[in-house]
Coordinates of C-alpha atoms in Angstrom, one line a residue:
M123 CA 82.1 103.8 61.8
D124 CA 84.3 101.9 64.2
K125 CA 81.2 100.0 65.5
I126 CA 80.2 99.0 61.9
L127 CA 83.7 97.8 61.1
F128 CA 84.0 96.0 64.4
V129 CA 81.0 93.9 63.5
L130 CA 81.2 93.6 59.7
I131 CA 84.8 92.8 59.1
P132 CA 84.9 89.7 61.4
A133 CA 81.6 88.6 60.0
Y134 CA 82.9 88.9 56.5
L135 CA 86.1 87.1 57.3
L136 CA 84.1 84.3 58.8
G137 CA 81.9 84.0 55.7
L138 CA 85.0 84.1 53.5
Y139 CA 86.5 81.2 55.5
L140 CA 83.4 79.2 55.1
V141 CA 83.4 79.8 51.4
Y142 CA 86.8 78.2 51.1
H143 CA 85.8 75.4 53.5
K144 CA 82.3 74.5 52.4
H145 CA 82.5 71.1 53.8
L146 CA 82.2 72.6 57.3
V147 CA 78.7 74.0 56.4
S148 CA 75.6 71.8 56.7
P149 CA 73.5 71.6 53.5
D150 CA 70.6 73.4 55.2
L151 CA 72.8 76.4 56.1
H152 CA 74.5 76.3 52.8
D153 CA 71.3 77.2 50.9
S154 CA 70.4 80.0 53.3
F155 CA 73.8 81.8 53.3
P156 CA 73.4 83.5 49.9
L157 CA 70.2 85.2 51.0
L158 CA 71.7 86.1 54.4
F159 CA 74.8 87.7 52.9
S160 CA 73.0 89.5 50.1
S161 CA 70.5 90.9 52.6
I162 CA 73.5 92.3 54.6
G163 CA 74.8 93.9 51.4
L164 CA 71.4 95.4 50.7
V165 CA 71.2 96.8 54.3
L166 CA 74.7 98.4 53.8
V167 CA 73.8 100.1 50.6
L168 CA 70.5 101.3 52.1
K169 CA 72.5 102.8 55.0
A170 CA 74.9 104.4 52.5
F171 CA 71.9 105.9 50.6
T172 CA 70.3 107.4 53.7
E173 CA 73.6 108.6 55.3
R174 CA 73.4 112.4 55.8
I175 CA 76.6 113.2 57.6
H176 CA 79.7 111.1 56.8
A177 CA 80.5 110.9 53.1
R178 CA 83.5 108.6 53.7
V179 CA 81.4 106.1 55.7
S180 CA 78.8 106.1 53.0
W181 CA 81.4 105.4 50.4
L182 CA 82.9 102.5 52.3
L183 CA 79.5 101.0 52.8
I184 CA 78.9 101.2 49.0
V185 CA 82.2 99.4 48.3
M186 CA 81.5 96.8 51.0
N187 CA 78.2 96.0 49.4
H188 CA 80.1 94.5 46.4
F189 CA 82.1 92.2 48.7
W190 CA 79.0 90.9 50.4
I191 CA 77.3 90.3 47.0
A192 CA 80.4 88.3 45.9
L193 CA 80.3 86.3 49.1
A194 CA 76.6 85.6 48.7
V195 CA 77.0 84.3 45.2
A196 CA 80.1 82.4 46.0
F197 CA 78.1 79.8 47.9
N198 CA 76.4 78.7 44.7
A199 CA 77.7 75.6 43.1
D200 CA 80.4 75.6 40.3
F201 CA 81.6 79.1 41.1
N202 CA 85.0 80.0 39.9
F203 CA 86.9 82.2 42.3
D204 CA 88.8 83.9 39.5
E205 CA 85.5 85.4 38.5
V206 CA 85.1 86.8 42.0
H207 CA 88.5 88.3 41.8
L208 CA 87.7 89.9 38.5
Y209 CA 84.4 91.3 39.9
L210 CA 86.0 92.7 43.1
S211 CA 89.2 94.0 41.5
G212 CA 87.4 96.9 39.8
A213 CA 85.3 97.7 42.8
A214 CA 88.3 97.6 45.2
V215 CA 90.5 99.8 43.0
A216 CA 87.8 102.3 42.4
G217 CA 86.9 102.2 46.1
I218 CA 90.5 103.1 47.1
F219 CA 90.7 106.0 44.7
G220 CA 87.3 107.3 45.7
Y221 CA 88.1 107.1 49.4
F222 CA 91.4 109.0 48.7
C223 CA 89.5 111.7 47.0
L224 CA 87.0 112.1 49.8
H225 CA 89.8 112.0 52.4
R226 CA 91.7 114.7 50.5
I227 CA 88.7 117.0 50.3
K228 CA 87.9 116.4 54.0
I229 CA 91.4 117.6 54.9
V230 CA 91.4 120.7 52.7
E231 CA 87.7 121.8 53.1
R232 CA 86.9 120.1 56.5
N233 CA 83.1 119.9 55.9
I234 CA 81.8 117.4 53.3
D235 CA 78.6 116.2 55.0
L236 CA 75.9 114.9 52.8
D237 CA 73.1 117.1 54.2
R238 CA 73.7 119.8 51.5
F239 CA 75.6 120.6 48.3
H240 CA 79.1 121.9 48.6
G241 CA 80.2 122.6 45.0
H242 CA 83.9 121.7 45.6
A243 CA 84.3 121.1 41.9
Y244 CA 84.9 124.8 41.6
E245 CA 88.3 124.6 43.3
H246 CA 89.1 120.9 43.0
V247 CA 88.4 120.0 39.4
G248 CA 91.0 117.2 39.3
I249 CA 89.8 115.5 42.4
A250 CA 86.2 115.9 41.3
L251 CA 87.0 114.1 38.0
L252 CA 88.9 111.3 39.7
F253 CA 86.1 110.8 42.1
L254 CA 83.5 110.7 39.2
I255 CA 85.6 108.0 37.5
S256 CA 85.8 106.1 40.8
C257 CA 82.0 106.3 41.1
L258 CA 81.6 104.9 37.6
G259 CA 84.1 102.1 38.4
V260 CA 82.2 101.2 41.6
T261 CA 78.8 101.3 39.9
G262 CA 79.9 98.9 37.2
F263 CA 80.2 101.3 34.3
P264 CA 82.0 99.7 31.3
I265 CA 85.4 101.2 32.2
S266 CA 86.3 98.6 34.9
P267 CA 86.3 94.8 35.5
T268 CA 83.2 95.4 37.7
F269 CA 81.1 95.7 34.6
I270 CA 82.0 92.2 33.4
G271 CA 81.9 90.9 37.0
E272 CA 78.3 91.9 37.5
D273 CA 77.2 90.0 34.4
V274 CA 79.2 86.9 35.6
I275 CA 77.6 87.2 39.1
F276 CA 74.1 87.0 37.6
T277 CA 75.0 84.0 35.5
H278 CA 75.7 82.1 38.7
I279 CA 72.3 82.8 40.2
R280 CA 69.9 79.9 39.4
E281 CA 66.4 80.3 38.0
D282 CA 64.9 79.2 41.3
Q283 CA 66.7 81.9 43.2
K284 CA 64.4 84.8 42.3
L285 CA 64.6 86.4 45.7
L286 CA 68.4 86.4 45.6
A287 CA 68.5 87.8 42.0
F288 CA 66.1 90.6 43.2
M289 CA 68.2 91.5 46.2
V290 CA 71.4 91.5 44.2
A291 CA 69.9 93.6 41.4
L292 CA 68.4 96.1 43.9
S293 CA 71.7 96.4 45.7
L294 CA 73.5 97.2 42.5
I295 CA 70.9 99.8 41.5
L296 CA 71.0 101.5 44.9
D297 CA 74.8 101.2 44.8
G298 CA 75.0 103.4 41.8
I299 CA 72.4 105.9 43.0
A300 CA 74.2 106.3 46.4
A301 CA 77.6 106.8 44.7
I302 CA 76.3 109.5 42.4
R303 CA 74.5 111.1 45.3
I304 CA 77.9 111.4 47.2
Y305 CA 79.5 113.0 44.1
A306 CA 76.6 115.4 43.6
R307 CA 76.5 116.5 47.3
V308 CA 80.3 116.9 47.6
F309 CA 81.3 118.4 44.3
L310 CA 78.2 119.9 42.6
G311 CA 75.8 122.7 43.5
P312 CA 76.5 126.2 44.6
H313 CA 80.0 126.5 46.2
A314 CA 80.1 126.5 50.0
K315 CA 82.2 129.7 49.9
S316 CA 80.5 132.9 49.1
V317 CA 83.3 134.2 46.8
Y318 CA 81.7 132.4 43.8
E319 CA 78.7 133.7 42.1
T320 CA 75.5 131.7 42.1
A321 CA 72.7 131.8 39.5
Y322 CA 69.4 132.2 41.5
R323 CA 66.0 131.7 40.1
S324 CA 64.1 134.8 39.2
S325 CA 61.2 135.7 41.4

């Protein structure tokens, strides 16, 4: 995780600086940045979807995908930064609450790898509910500003940017699948402890 943050955070801050100082970017590079940044976001969410060990790392990659999407679309003309803040506010708040839930479960239960189902909703109903709400907030369900922000994002993708629209749409779709996958693996399924009964299929 440290290696990922060591590379991604400086790269994102550099991209953020260039967004606010577009005059420093040549026109040729300006048109290529949206595809570059959206492809980084897509790679992050693919990594989150395929992660089999670290639930918190997978969650952070899902949240970071939204920031890279916002950065990619921010290079398009006539983009209001208040709309970016609206879009990212929901994802950021839900991301913080979701990370808190996973961190709490990690402390109490120790093992929350994504290789199997743990069923921690048996003992941690409140945390499971809060994490589910966080998943809905991150995935753009109509309970957070992310829902409105995603629509605003697509209104700023031009008709000739079909590849950018495809990559952003695919990132958001995989984003939701990856988030619900974390919820299912950590909180659903037969409980990791044998004290709870499990309904097995009849032979």
